[in-house]
């Protein structure tokens, strides 16, 4: 758990002494209570915030994806994942959004921890804002244990300056992982 110890502990004591209070105060542990309608939840996070660590925003987004809740994340650099599918299995998905130590690369990974998804996808789009995609890849099966990731065929998706997107008519409906590495700003020579 990452939090501003001086501020938080002043009001809530340490987590070991107030586990119930910390759990009750965590939005991420109560996402099922959030609305299901689009454009109802906007998350703002500045990357220089020292009181609310980005770890918590990342965890919240991961829980929203698992619960299938719509959201918008806005900050200096964001990553969003949208898709349409047929069927439904109450699948759990996770998202990781990380900045490199020098703050020049943004990595966004969306994946299904159990590996293969059982949804029949009709479309998908993983998109970054505030950065330009240098590498993008989509997988039909994510690695689990000894198995390796199985990438989609190049004709099934396209990588643009800001996104990894399905190709209409060529995408074969299987998706378990999307990876984007994007450069923030540009380096002067």
Tab-separated table of C-alpha atoms in Angstrom:
chain	number	residue	atom	x	y	z
A	1	UNK	CA	0.000	0.000	0.000
A	2	UNK	CA	1.380	3.394	-0.971
A	3	UNK	CA	-0.001	6.476	0.723
A	4	UNK	CA	1.084	9.765	2.272
A	5	UNK	CA	1.841	8.419	5.739
A	6	UNK	CA	1.985	11.763	7.538
A	7	UNK	CA	-1.393	12.943	6.305
A	8	UNK	CA	-3.270	9.636	6.240
A	9	UNK	CA	-2.053	8.255	9.559
A	10	UNK	CA	-2.928	11.508	11.312
A	11	UNK	CA	-6.605	10.753	10.692
A	12	UNK	CA	-6.762	6.975	10.215
A	13	UNK	CA	-3.896	5.488	12.253
A	14	UNK	CA	-1.748	2.836	10.524
A	15	UNK	CA	-3.381	0.157	8.323
A	16	UNK	CA	-2.514	-2.603	10.794
A	17	UNK	CA	-4.600	-0.843	13.477
A	18	UNK	CA	-7.475	0.219	11.213
A	19	UNK	CA	-7.835	-2.324	8.401
A	20	UNK	CA	-11.615	-1.902	8.336
A	21	UNK	CA	-11.297	1.881	7.957
A	22	UNK	CA	-8.761	1.615	5.127
A	23	UNK	CA	-10.956	-0.922	3.303
A	24	UNK	CA	-14.089	1.199	3.799
A	25	UNK	CA	-12.269	4.267	2.449
A	26	UNK	CA	-10.947	2.547	-0.681
A	27	UNK	CA	-13.027	3.374	-3.758
A	28	UNK	CA	-11.270	0.544	-5.615
A	29	UNK	CA	-12.762	-2.040	-3.259
A	30	UNK	CA	-16.293	-0.772	-3.892
A	31	UNK	CA	-16.419	-0.319	-7.692
A	32	UNK	CA	-19.580	-2.421	-7.958
A	33	UNK	CA	-21.437	0.574	-6.472
A	34	UNK	CA	-20.309	2.896	-9.279
A	35	UNK	CA	-22.632	3.671	-12.229
A	36	UNK	CA	-22.761	1.508	-15.347
A	37	UNK	CA	-23.586	4.401	-17.686
A	38	UNK	CA	-20.812	5.847	-19.867
A	39	UNK	CA	-19.501	9.360	-19.171
A	40	UNK	CA	-20.415	9.207	-15.481
A	41	UNK	CA	-16.959	8.568	-13.996
A	42	UNK	CA	-13.995	10.806	-14.781
A	43	UNK	CA	-10.727	10.096	-12.971
A	44	UNK	CA	-8.156	12.893	-12.844
A	45	UNK	CA	-4.601	12.292	-11.660
A	46	UNK	CA	-1.565	14.542	-11.902
A	47	UNK	CA	1.701	12.637	-12.067
A	48	UNK	CA	3.379	15.004	-9.617
A	49	UNK	CA	0.794	14.323	-6.886
A	50	UNK	CA	2.671	13.277	-3.742
A	51	UNK	CA	-0.408	12.595	-1.622
A	52	UNK	CA	-2.282	10.227	-3.926
A	53	UNK	CA	0.220	7.835	-5.451
A	54	UNK	CA	-0.410	6.751	-9.034
A	55	UNK	CA	-0.344	3.156	-7.817
A	56	UNK	CA	-3.825	3.737	-6.373
A	57	UNK	CA	-5.217	5.220	-9.586
A	58	UNK	CA	-3.754	2.280	-11.506
A	59	UNK	CA	-5.332	-0.167	-9.025
A	60	UNK	CA	-8.695	1.613	-9.288
A	61	UNK	CA	-8.628	1.429	-13.100
A	62	UNK	CA	-7.737	-2.270	-12.896
A	63	UNK	CA	-10.738	-2.897	-10.628
A	64	UNK	CA	-13.028	-0.895	-12.942
A	65	UNK	CA	-11.933	-3.020	-15.901
A	66	UNK	CA	-12.499	-6.230	-13.915
A	67	UNK	CA	-16.019	-5.075	-13.012
A	68	UNK	CA	-16.783	-3.909	-16.566
A	69	UNK	CA	-17.450	-0.344	-15.370
A	70	UNK	CA	-17.088	2.525	-17.873
A	71	UNK	CA	-14.671	5.285	-16.918
A	72	UNK	CA	-12.501	8.042	-18.337
A	73	UNK	CA	-8.989	8.647	-17.024
A	74	UNK	CA	-7.581	12.084	-17.623
A	75	UNK	CA	-4.148	13.262	-16.698
A	76	UNK	CA	-0.967	14.252	-18.412
A	77	UNK	CA	-0.710	10.758	-19.904
A	78	UNK	CA	-3.561	8.276	-20.114
A	79	UNK	CA	-4.406	4.892	-21.551
A	80	UNK	CA	-7.923	3.711	-22.306
A	81	UNK	CA	-9.239	0.363	-23.482
A	82	UNK	CA	-12.571	-0.048	-25.215
A	83	UNK	CA	-14.068	-3.067	-26.904
A	84	UNK	CA	-17.275	-4.636	-28.147
A	85	UNK	CA	-17.959	-8.338	-27.833
A	86	UNK	CA	-20.628	-10.982	-27.979
A	87	UNK	CA	-21.304	-13.198	-25.010
A	88	UNK	CA	-20.075	-12.617	-21.538
A	89	UNK	CA	-18.395	-14.653	-18.855
A	90	UNK	CA	-17.827	-12.058	-16.126
A	91	UNK	CA	-14.152	-12.131	-17.073
A	92	UNK	CA	-11.566	-10.304	-15.051
A	93	UNK	CA	-9.124	-8.020	-16.861
A	94	UNK	CA	-6.258	-5.918	-15.539
A	95	UNK	CA	-4.506	-2.769	-16.706
A	96	UNK	CA	-1.022	-1.573	-15.858
A	97	UNK	CA	0.152	1.953	-16.644
A	98	UNK	CA	3.773	2.781	-15.862
A	99	UNK	CA	6.231	5.587	-16.511
A	100	UNK	CA	9.922	4.880	-17.053
A	101	UNK	CA	12.350	6.246	-14.465
A	102	UNK	CA	13.303	9.107	-16.796
A	103	UNK	CA	9.593	9.903	-17.488
A	104	UNK	CA	10.090	9.484	-21.248
A	105	UNK	CA	8.284	6.203	-21.877
A	106	UNK	CA	4.729	5.269	-20.959
A	107	UNK	CA	3.860	1.570	-20.929
A	108	UNK	CA	0.241	0.453	-20.967
A	109	UNK	CA	-0.621	-3.244	-20.713
A	110	UNK	CA	-4.167	-4.613	-20.686
A	111	UNK	CA	-4.499	-8.348	-20.114
A	112	UNK	CA	-6.563	-11.240	-18.886
A	113	UNK	CA	-4.605	-12.912	-16.044
A	114	UNK	CA	-6.100	-16.328	-16.832
A	115	UNK	CA	-4.637	-16.183	-20.341
A	116	UNK	CA	-7.282	-16.894	-22.961
A	117	UNK	CA	-10.468	-14.860	-23.108
A	118	UNK	CA	-13.747	-16.567	-23.909
A	119	UNK	CA	-15.389	-13.441	-25.287
A	120	UNK	CA	-16.052	-13.162	-29.019
A	121	UNK	CA	-14.620	-9.711	-29.700
A	122	UNK	CA	-16.013	-7.684	-32.576
A	123	UNK	CA	-13.681	-4.720	-32.049
A	124	UNK	CA	-11.073	-3.287	-29.677
A	125	UNK	CA	-8.994	-0.173	-29.208
A	126	UNK	CA	-6.237	0.605	-26.702
A	127	UNK	CA	-5.301	4.279	-26.889
A	128	UNK	CA	-2.812	6.586	-25.174
A	129	UNK	CA	-3.021	10.348	-24.790
A	130	UNK	CA	-0.072	12.624	-24.156
A	131	UNK	CA	2.411	10.259	-25.807
A	132	UNK	CA	3.235	8.788	-29.225
A	133	UNK	CA	3.175	5.015	-29.716
A	134	UNK	CA	6.581	3.516	-30.500
A	135	UNK	CA	5.558	-0.115	-30.071
A	136	UNK	CA	2.195	-1.826	-30.025
A	137	UNK	CA	1.178	-5.464	-29.972
A	138	UNK	CA	-2.019	-7.452	-29.471
A	139	UNK	CA	-2.257	-11.090	-28.427
A	140	UNK	CA	-4.882	-13.787	-28.860
A	141	UNK	CA	-3.569	-15.620	-25.797
A	142	UNK	CA	-1.641	-14.132	-22.876
A	143	UNK	CA	1.080	-16.178	-21.213
A	144	UNK	CA	0.226	-18.274	-18.179
A	145	UNK	CA	2.939	-20.269	-16.456
A	146	UNK	CA	5.078	-21.954	-19.104
A	147	UNK	CA	2.948	-20.885	-22.083
A	148	UNK	CA	4.118	-17.930	-24.154
A	149	UNK	CA	2.049	-15.014	-25.420
A	150	UNK	CA	0.522	-15.712	-28.834
A	151	UNK	CA	0.474	-12.520	-30.936
A	152	UNK	CA	-2.304	-11.671	-33.345
A	153	UNK	CA	-1.343	-11.869	-36.989
A	154	UNK	CA	-0.123	-8.467	-38.283
A	155	UNK	CA	-3.118	-8.159	-40.614
A	156	UNK	CA	-5.577	-8.426	-37.658
A	157	UNK	CA	-4.670	-5.088	-36.049
A	158	UNK	CA	-2.956	-1.806	-36.742
A	159	UNK	CA	-0.687	0.434	-34.699
A	160	UNK	CA	-1.186	4.181	-35.119
A	161	UNK	CA	0.578	7.119	-33.449
A	162	UNK	CA	-1.822	6.876	-30.518
A	163	UNK	CA	-3.458	3.438	-30.524
A	164	UNK	CA	-3.559	-0.286	-31.182
A	165	UNK	CA	-6.830	-1.010	-33.025
A	166	UNK	CA	-8.547	-4.053	-34.567
A	167	UNK	CA	-8.705	-4.184	-38.377
A	168	UNK	CA	-12.292	-4.407	-39.543
A	169	UNK	CA	-12.843	-7.610	-41.514
A	170	UNK	CA	-9.439	-9.085	-40.631
A	171	UNK	CA	-9.582	-9.332	-36.816
A	172	UNK	CA	-10.416	-12.936	-35.852
A	173	UNK	CA	-12.300	-12.103	-32.618
A	174	UNK	CA	-9.720	-13.411	-30.103
A	175	UNK	CA	-7.990	-11.036	-27.692
A	176	UNK	CA	-6.288	-11.570	-24.348
A	177	UNK	CA	-3.612	-8.870	-24.119
A	178	UNK	CA	-2.620	-5.502	-25.597
A	179	UNK	CA	0.738	-3.779	-25.041
A	180	UNK	CA	1.628	-0.176	-25.873
A	181	UNK	CA	4.954	1.554	-25.293
A	182	UNK	CA	4.740	5.268	-26.072
A	183	UNK	CA	7.233	8.132	-26.003
A	184	UNK	CA	6.319	11.238	-24.050
A	185	UNK	CA	7.277	14.465	-25.796
A	186	UNK	CA	10.342	14.421	-27.988
A	187	UNK	CA	14.084	14.541	-27.530
A	188	UNK	CA	15.948	17.502	-29.020
A	189	UNK	CA	19.106	16.558	-30.913
